CSV table of C-alpha atoms in Angstrom, one decimal:
chain,number,residue,atom,x,y,z
A,25,MET,CA,-131.2,-125.9,42.7
A,26,ASN,CA,-133.5,-126.8,45.3
A,27,TRP,CA,-134.1,-123.9,47.8
A,28,ARG,CA,-133.6,-126.2,50.9
A,29,PHE,CA,-130.4,-127.4,49.5
A,30,SER,CA,-129.0,-123.7,49.1
A,31,MET,CA,-130.2,-123.0,52.7
A,32,LEU,CA,-128.2,-126.1,54.1
A,33,LEU,CA,-125.1,-125.3,51.8
A,34,LEU,CA,-124.9,-121.7,53.3
A,35,LEU,CA,-125.4,-123.0,56.8
A,36,LEU,CA,-122.5,-125.3,56.3
A,37,LEU,CA,-120.2,-122.8,54.8
A,38,CYS,CA,-120.9,-120.7,57.9
A,39,PHE,CA,-119.7,-123.5,60.0
A,40,ASP,CA,-116.7,-124.7,57.7
A,41,GLY,CA,-115.4,-121.5,56.1
A,42,PRO,CA,-113.0,-119.6,58.2
A,43,GLY,CA,-113.1,-116.5,56.0
A,44,ILE,CA,-116.8,-116.3,55.6
A,45,LYS,CA,-119.1,-114.2,58.0
A,46,CYS,CA,-122.6,-114.7,58.2
A,47,GLN,CA,-123.4,-111.6,60.0
A,48,GLU,CA,-121.5,-108.4,59.9
A,49,GLU,CA,-121.3,-106.7,63.1
A,50,GLU,CA,-122.5,-103.1,63.0
A,51,THR,CA,-119.4,-100.8,64.1
A,52,LEU,CA,-119.9,-97.3,65.6
A,53,PRO,CA,-117.3,-94.5,64.8
A,54,ARG,CA,-114.9,-93.8,67.5
A,55,ASN,CA,-116.0,-90.7,69.8
A,56,GLU,CA,-114.3,-88.6,72.2
A,57,VAL,CA,-114.6,-85.5,74.4
A,58,LEU,CA,-113.2,-82.2,73.0
A,59,GLY,CA,-111.3,-80.2,75.7
A,60,GLU,CA,-112.1,-79.9,79.1
A,61,PRO,CA,-115.7,-79.7,80.6
A,62,THR,CA,-117.4,-76.3,81.4
A,63,VAL,CA,-118.5,-76.1,85.0
A,64,SER,CA,-120.7,-73.6,86.8
A,65,CYS,CA,-121.3,-73.6,90.3
A,66,ALA,CA,-125.0,-72.4,91.3
A,67,ALA,CA,-125.8,-72.0,94.8
A,68,ASP,CA,-128.0,-75.1,94.8
A,69,ALA,CA,-126.6,-77.2,91.7
A,70,ILE,CA,-123.7,-77.9,89.6
A,71,TYR,CA,-124.0,-77.4,85.7
A,72,VAL,CA,-121.7,-79.0,83.4
A,73,LYS,CA,-121.4,-78.7,79.6
A,74,LEU,CA,-119.4,-81.1,77.2
A,75,ARG,CA,-118.7,-81.2,73.6
A,76,THR,CA,-117.8,-84.4,71.7
A,77,LYS,CA,-116.0,-84.9,68.4
A,78,SER,CA,-119.2,-86.3,66.6
A,79,THR,CA,-122.8,-86.9,67.6
A,80,PHE,CA,-123.2,-88.4,71.2
A,81,LEU,CA,-124.9,-91.7,71.0
A,82,GLY,CA,-124.2,-92.8,74.5
A,83,HIS,CA,-125.1,-91.9,78.1
A,84,VAL,CA,-123.8,-90.0,81.2
A,85,ASP,CA,-123.9,-91.0,84.8
A,86,VAL,CA,-123.3,-89.2,88.1
A,87,LYS,CA,-120.9,-91.4,89.9
A,88,TYR,CA,-121.3,-92.2,93.7
A,89,THR,CA,-125.0,-91.2,94.0
A,90,PRO,CA,-127.5,-93.4,95.5
A,91,ASP,CA,-130.2,-92.0,93.3
A,92,LYS,CA,-129.3,-92.7,89.4
A,93,SER,CA,-132.3,-90.4,88.3
A,94,CYS,CA,-131.3,-87.3,90.8
A,95,PHE,CA,-129.9,-85.5,87.7
A,96,GLN,CA,-131.0,-84.0,84.4
A,97,SER,CA,-129.2,-84.4,81.2
A,98,LEU,CA,-129.7,-82.9,77.7
A,99,VAL,CA,-128.1,-84.1,74.7
A,100,THR,CA,-127.9,-82.0,71.4
A,101,ASN,CA,-125.8,-83.7,68.5
A,102,ASN,CA,-122.3,-83.3,70.0
A,103,GLN,CA,-123.3,-81.2,72.9
A,104,ILE,CA,-123.9,-82.6,76.5
A,105,GLU,CA,-125.4,-80.5,79.3
A,106,ILE,CA,-125.8,-82.1,82.9
A,107,LEU,CA,-127.6,-80.3,85.9
A,108,ILE,CA,-126.7,-81.7,89.2
A,109,PRO,CA,-128.8,-80.6,92.2
A,110,HIS,CA,-127.0,-80.6,95.5
A,111,GLU,CA,-129.7,-82.0,97.7
A,112,GLU,CA,-131.3,-84.6,95.2
A,113,CYS,CA,-128.0,-86.0,94.2
A,114,MET,CA,-126.7,-85.9,97.8
A,115,VAL,CA,-123.3,-84.3,96.6
A,116,PRO,CA,-120.6,-84.8,99.1
A,117,ARG,CA,-119.4,-81.5,100.7
A,118,ARG,CA,-116.4,-80.9,103.1
A,119,ARG,CA,-115.3,-77.7,105.2
A,120,SER,CA,-112.3,-75.8,104.1
A,121,LEU,CA,-110.5,-74.1,106.9
A,122,HIS,CA,-108.1,-72.3,104.7
A,123,PRO,CA,-109.6,-70.6,102.8
A,124,THR,CA,-112.8,-70.7,104.5
A,125,GLY,CA,-115.9,-72.2,102.8
A,126,VAL,CA,-117.3,-75.6,101.5
A,127,ILE,CA,-116.0,-77.6,98.8
A,128,LEU,CA,-118.7,-79.9,96.7
A,129,GLU,CA,-117.2,-82.6,94.9
A,130,VAL,CA,-118.9,-84.7,92.0
A,131,SER,CA,-117.5,-87.4,89.4
A,132,LEU,CA,-119.3,-87.7,86.1
A,133,SER,CA,-118.7,-90.7,83.7
A,134,VAL,CA,-119.4,-90.3,80.1
A,135,SER,CA,-120.1,-93.6,78.1
A,136,PHE,CA,-119.9,-93.4,74.4
A,137,HIS,CA,-121.6,-96.7,73.7
A,138,PRO,CA,-125.3,-96.9,74.2
A,139,GLU,CA,-125.3,-99.9,76.0
A,140,PHE,CA,-122.0,-100.9,77.4
A,141,THR,CA,-119.1,-99.2,79.4
A,142,THR,CA,-115.9,-99.6,77.1
A,143,VAL,CA,-112.3,-98.4,77.2
A,144,ASP,CA,-113.2,-95.1,75.4
A,145,ASP,CA,-115.3,-94.0,78.4
A,146,ARG,CA,-114.1,-90.9,80.5
A,147,ILE,CA,-114.7,-90.0,84.2
A,148,PHE,CA,-114.4,-86.3,85.1
A,149,ASN,CA,-113.8,-85.3,88.7
A,150,MET,CA,-115.2,-81.9,89.4
A,151,GLN,CA,-115.5,-79.5,92.4
A,152,CYS,CA,-117.2,-76.3,93.6
A,153,PHE,CA,-116.1,-73.9,96.1
A,154,HIS,CA,-118.6,-71.7,98.0
A,155,GLN,CA,-118.1,-69.3,100.5
A,156,LYS,CA,-120.4,-68.7,103.2
A,157,LYS,CA,-123.0,-65.9,102.9
A,158,THR,CA,-121.7,-62.7,104.6
A,159,ASN,CA,-124.8,-62.3,106.7
A,160,GLY,CA,-124.7,-65.7,108.4
A,161,THR,CA,-128.3,-66.1,108.7
A,162,SER,CA,-129.0,-68.6,106.0
A,163,ASN,CA,-127.4,-72.2,105.7
A,164,SER,CA,-127.6,-71.8,101.8
A,165,LEU,CA,-124.6,-71.2,99.9
A,166,ALA,CA,-123.7,-68.4,97.6
A,167,ILE,CA,-122.6,-68.7,93.9
A,168,GLY,CA,-119.4,-70.7,93.9
A,169,SER,CA,-116.3,-71.2,91.6
A,170,PRO,CA,-115.0,-74.4,90.2
A,171,GLN,CA,-111.6,-73.4,91.8
A,172,PRO,CA,-111.1,-72.2,95.3
A,173,PRO,CA,-109.0,-69.1,96.0
A,174,PRO,CA,-105.4,-69.4,96.6
A,175,THR,CA,-104.7,-71.1,99.8
A,176,ASP,CA,-102.7,-69.8,102.9
A,177,SER,CA,-99.6,-71.6,102.4
A,178,LYS,CA,-98.8,-70.9,106.2
A,179,GLY,CA,-102.0,-72.1,107.4
A,180,PRO,CA,-102.5,-75.8,108.6
A,181,SER,CA,-103.9,-78.3,105.7
A,182,CYS,CA,-104.8,-81.8,106.4
A,183,SER,CA,-105.9,-84.7,104.2
A,184,TYR,CA,-107.5,-88.3,104.6
A,185,GLU,CA,-106.9,-91.0,102.4
A,186,VAL,CA,-107.5,-94.7,101.9
A,187,LEU,CA,-104.7,-96.3,100.4
A,188,SER,CA,-104.1,-99.7,98.7
A,189,SER,CA,-101.0,-100.1,101.1
A,190,PRO,CA,-99.1,-97.9,103.5
A,191,GLY,CA,-97.2,-95.5,101.2
A,192,GLY,CA,-99.4,-96.9,98.3
A,193,LEU,CA,-101.9,-95.3,95.7
A,194,PRO,CA,-105.5,-94.2,96.7
A,195,ALA,CA,-107.9,-96.9,96.5
A,196,GLY,CA,-111.0,-96.8,94.3
A,197,ARG,CA,-112.9,-100.1,93.8
A,198,LEU,CA,-112.4,-102.5,96.6
A,199,ALA,CA,-113.8,-105.9,97.6
A,200,LEU,CA,-114.9,-106.8,101.3
A,201,GLY,CA,-112.3,-108.0,103.3
A,202,GLN,CA,-109.5,-106.5,101.1
A,203,ASP,CA,-106.4,-105.0,102.8
A,204,VAL,CA,-106.3,-101.3,102.9
A,205,TYR,CA,-104.5,-98.5,104.8
A,206,HIS,CA,-106.1,-95.5,106.4
A,207,SER,CA,-103.9,-92.6,106.4
A,208,TRP,CA,-104.4,-89.0,108.0
A,209,HIS,CA,-101.8,-86.5,107.4
A,210,CYS,CA,-101.3,-82.8,108.1
A,211,GLN,CA,-98.8,-79.9,107.5
A,212,ASN,CA,-98.2,-76.6,108.8
A,213,VAL,CA,-99.4,-77.5,112.3
A,214,TYR,CA,-96.1,-76.0,113.7
A,215,GLU,CA,-95.7,-77.5,117.3
A,216,SER,CA,-99.2,-79.0,117.5
A,217,CYS,CA,-100.0,-82.7,117.6
A,218,ILE,CA,-103.1,-84.2,115.6
A,219,MET,CA,-105.7,-86.5,117.0
A,220,ILE,CA,-108.3,-88.1,114.9
A,221,GLU,CA,-111.8,-87.9,116.4
A,222,SER,CA,-115.5,-88.5,115.4
A,223,CYS,CA,-114.9,-90.5,112.2
A,224,GLN,CA,-118.1,-92.1,110.5
A,225,LEU,CA,-118.8,-94.3,107.4
A,226,ILE,CA,-121.3,-92.5,105.1
A,227,GLY,CA,-123.3,-94.5,102.6
A,228,GLY,CA,-126.3,-92.7,101.0
A,229,GLU,CA,-128.4,-91.1,103.6
A,230,GLU,CA,-127.1,-93.0,106.4
A,231,THR,CA,-124.0,-92.4,108.7
A,232,HIS,CA,-122.3,-95.1,110.9
A,233,GLU,CA,-120.0,-94.1,113.9
A,234,VAL,CA,-116.7,-96.0,113.8
A,235,ILE,CA,-114.7,-93.7,116.0
A,236,ASP,CA,-115.9,-91.6,118.7
A,237,SER,CA,-115.1,-88.1,120.2
A,238,SER,CA,-112.4,-89.6,122.2
A,239,GLY,CA,-110.5,-91.1,119.1
A,240,CYS,CA,-111.1,-94.5,120.1
A,241,SER,CA,-112.7,-97.2,117.7
A,242,LYS,CA,-116.4,-98.2,118.5
A,243,HIS,CA,-116.0,-101.6,116.5
A,244,GLU,CA,-112.6,-102.8,117.0
A,245,SER,CA,-113.2,-106.0,115.2
A,246,ILE,CA,-113.5,-104.0,111.8
A,247,MET,CA,-111.7,-100.7,112.5
A,248,PRO,CA,-108.6,-101.4,114.9
A,249,GLN,CA,-107.4,-98.7,117.2
A,250,LEU,CA,-105.3,-95.9,115.1
A,251,GLU,CA,-101.5,-95.9,115.3
A,252,TYR,CA,-99.9,-92.5,116.0
A,253,HIS,CA,-96.8,-92.4,114.1
A,254,ASN,CA,-95.7,-88.8,114.8
A,255,ARG,CA,-97.2,-85.6,115.5
A,256,THR,CA,-98.4,-85.2,111.9
A,257,HIS,CA,-99.1,-88.7,110.7
A,258,VAL,CA,-101.6,-91.2,111.8
A,259,GLY,CA,-102.5,-94.4,110.3
A,260,ALA,CA,-104.4,-97.9,110.4
A,261,SER,CA,-104.3,-101.1,108.5
A,262,VAL,CA,-108.0,-102.2,108.0
A,263,LYS,CA,-109.8,-104.9,105.9
A,264,VAL,CA,-112.5,-103.3,103.7
A,265,PHE,CA,-115.9,-103.0,105.2
A,266,GLY,CA,-119.1,-101.3,104.1
A,267,VAL,CA,-122.8,-101.2,104.5
A,268,SER,CA,-125.6,-103.4,102.9
A,269,HIS,CA,-127.6,-100.7,101.4
A,270,THR,CA,-125.1,-99.2,99.2
A,271,SER,CA,-121.8,-99.9,97.6
A,272,ILE,CA,-120.7,-96.4,97.5
A,273,VAL,CA,-119.2,-95.1,100.7
A,274,TYR,CA,-116.7,-92.6,102.1
A,275,PHE,CA,-115.2,-91.9,105.5
A,276,ALA,CA,-115.5,-88.2,107.3
A,277,CYS,CA,-113.3,-87.4,110.3
A,278,GLN,CA,-112.3,-84.3,112.5
A,279,ILE,CA,-108.5,-83.7,113.2
A,280,ARG,CA,-108.1,-82.0,116.4
A,281,LEU,CA,-104.7,-79.9,117.1
A,282,HIS,CA,-103.7,-80.5,120.4
A,283,PRO,CA,-100.8,-78.7,122.0
A,284,GLN,CA,-97.6,-80.8,123.1
A,285,LEU,CA,-97.6,-82.2,126.6
A,286,PRO,CA,-95.1,-80.4,129.0
A,287,THR,CA,-92.9,-83.5,128.2
A,288,GLY,CA,-92.8,-82.7,124.8
A,289,GLU,CA,-94.8,-85.9,123.7
A,290,CYS,CA,-98.1,-85.5,122.0
A,291,PRO,CA,-101.3,-86.7,123.6
A,292,LYS,CA,-103.0,-89.8,122.6
A,293,PRO,CA,-106.3,-91.3,123.1
A,294,LYS,CA,-106.6,-93.8,126.2
A,295,CYS,CA,-108.5,-96.5,124.5
A,296,ASP,CA,-107.4,-99.2,126.6
A,297,LEU,CA,-108.7,-97.6,130.0
A,298,MET,CA,-112.5,-97.6,131.1
A,299,ARG,CA,-114.4,-95.2,128.9
A,300,ARG,CA,-115.3,-92.1,130.9
A,301,LYS,CA,-117.0,-89.1,129.3
A,302,ARG,CA,-114.5,-86.2,129.0
A,303,GLU,CA,-115.2,-82.6,129.8
A,304,GLU,CA,-115.9,-80.3,127.0
A,305,SER,CA,-113.1,-78.1,127.7
A,306,SER,CA,-110.6,-81.0,127.1
A,307,SER,CA,-110.9,-81.0,123.5
A,308,SER,CA,-113.6,-78.5,121.9
A,309,GLN,CA,-111.3,-75.3,123.1
A,310,PHE,CA,-108.6,-76.8,120.4
A,311,PRO,CA,-109.2,-76.0,116.8
A,312,SER,CA,-110.2,-79.0,114.4
A,313,ILE,CA,-110.5,-79.6,110.5
A,314,ASP,CA,-112.9,-81.5,108.9
A,315,VAL,CA,-111.4,-84.0,106.5
A,316,ARG,CA,-113.2,-86.8,104.2
A,317,SER,CA,-111.6,-89.7,102.4
A,318,GLN,CA,-112.2,-90.3,98.5
A,319,ASN,CA,-115.3,-92.2,97.4
A,320,LEU,CA,-115.0,-95.9,97.6
A,321,GLU,CA,-116.9,-98.4,95.7
A,322,ILE,CA,-117.0,-101.7,97.4
A,323,SER,CA,-118.3,-105.0,95.8
A,324,GLN,CA,-119.9,-107.7,97.4
A,325,LEU,CA,-117.8,-110.6,98.9
A,326,ILE,CA,-117.9,-113.8,96.8
A,327,ASN,CA,-118.8,-116.9,98.6
A,328,VAL,CA,-115.7,-119.2,98.3
A,329,THR,CA,-116.4,-121.4,101.1
A,330,THR,CA,-118.6,-123.9,98.9
A,331,PRO,CA,-116.5,-127.1,98.3
A,332,THR,CA,-115.6,-127.7,94.6
A,333,ASP,CA,-116.8,-131.2,94.9
A,334,SER,CA,-120.5,-130.1,95.6
A,335,LEU,CA,-120.7,-128.1,92.7
A,336,PRO,CA,-122.2,-129.3,89.4
A,337,LYS,CA,-119.6,-130.5,86.8
A,338,ILE,CA,-119.9,-128.9,83.5
A,339,ASP,CA,-118.3,-130.3,80.4
A,340,THR,CA,-116.8,-127.6,78.3
A,341,VAL,CA,-116.9,-128.1,74.6
A,342,SER,CA,-114.7,-126.4,72.3
A,343,GLN,CA,-116.0,-124.9,69.1
A,344,ASN,CA,-114.4,-127.7,66.8
A,345,THR,CA,-115.3,-130.6,69.0
A,346,CYS,CA,-118.8,-132.2,69.6
A,347,PRO,CA,-120.5,-133.3,72.7
A,348,ASP,CA,-120.0,-136.8,74.2
A,349,ILE,CA,-122.9,-139.1,73.6
A,350,HIS,CA,-122.6,-142.2,75.8
A,351,VAL,CA,-124.7,-145.3,75.0
A,352,GLU,CA,-125.1,-147.6,78.1
A,353,SER,CA,-125.0,-151.2,77.6
A,354,ALA,CA,-127.1,-153.9,79.4
A,355,PRO,CA,-125.4,-154.8,82.5
A,356,ILE,CA,-123.8,-158.2,82.3
A,357,GLU,CA,-122.5,-160.6,85.1
A,358,GLU,CA,-118.8,-160.1,86.0
A,359,SER,CA,-116.4,-162.7,85.0
A,360,SER,CA,-112.8,-163.5,86.0
A,361,GLU,CA,-111.7,-162.3,82.8
A,362,SER,CA,-113.5,-158.9,82.6
A,363,LYS,CA,-115.0,-157.0,86.0
A,364,SER,CA,-117.0,-154.3,83.8
A,365,VAL,CA,-118.0,-153.4,80.3
A,366,GLU,CA,-117.3,-149.8,79.1
A,367,GLY,CA,-120.0,-148.0,77.4
A,368,GLU,CA,-119.7,-147.1,73.5
A,369,ARG,CA,-118.8,-143.5,72.9
A,370,ILE,CA,-120.4,-142.0,69.7
A,371,CYS,CA,-119.5,-138.5,68.6
A,372,ALA,CA,-121.8,-137.0,66.2
A,373,ASP,CA,-120.1,-134.3,64.6
A,374,PHE,CA,-122.5,-131.3,63.5
A,375,ARG,CA,-120.9,-130.9,60.2
A,376,SER,CA,-121.5,-134.2,59.2
A,377,VAL,CA,-125.3,-134.0,60.3
A,378,LEU,CA,-125.6,-131.2,57.8
A,379,ILE,CA,-123.8,-133.3,54.9
A,380,ILE,CA,-126.4,-135.9,55.6
A,381,SER,CA,-129.2,-133.5,55.6
A,382,ILE,CA,-128.1,-132.0,52.2
A,383,LEU,CA,-128.1,-135.4,50.7
A,384,LEU,CA,-131.5,-136.4,52.0
A,385,THR,CA,-132.8,-133.2,50.6
A,386,MET,CA,-131.3,-133.9,47.1
A,387,ASN,CA,-132.8,-137.3,47.1
């Protein structure tokens, strides 16, 4: 049998035979993380160790950091070790009032495929609690713990979340212009009233003030004035906005605990009046709590303003059909019986071309 005939016959079978596979896809065995990661909180870095079911062939990534090369990883068969420096990876931190200290938070993704992200991937959210050094002369942190000490159930505690809707779930991956709800909530404040102050959008190394120290929005076109529902709950409906240089952002604010007015009402920002600088004693004498939102991943807005008529038309061709080939005939003069002549349509089936090629090869 002619070798050309054999090759063309094999190619024909690949297109015609529903049960024939010309190339077998290489499948990797399913892998998974065993147990929970081991976290060690050093004074200047977070050390994480994981074990997998079989040899790890994928990759790890520190989420929400602007520098993807800031961490070090070592893979030995089925053991993964990651060192995440605080400064280089810009690990987010927030102050803890009860108990007193600093909480650093980091998210680690483990992808088991060497090239792609798949449904088997895992994301671990870890935190380290550090108490301040007793001498108070250094800004460096003491060795921390993956879990903070027991909190004082009687002390005030506050949270800041960006929700998908009022009362909805915390948001994560968002698109520009999407509707979300910013929610501030406190517990155990007794007779005090909360007021939101000094909010910043933080993306990478840059910070952008969105609410000033008086509790008023600096950019009402994107961050409306806040709604004070009661003594312990403040909210705002916002359309998602971000910054151009990074897609990972979060918000950080101060919650000031104000005493009630003699009338029993809570003080609120006077944002509709002319802005005047307040005296230091008007707010700084009251305690405040630092809060931050969760990390948000914001995708760029897709341009949907382009008219569909101006887009190039692309004919979609299914697997079992062949492209349309139009043969234009020579123009003829219009007559009363016929105003136009349609062009011939020729469909060239690829399998037919192969059969013809085989017959020519045999001859």
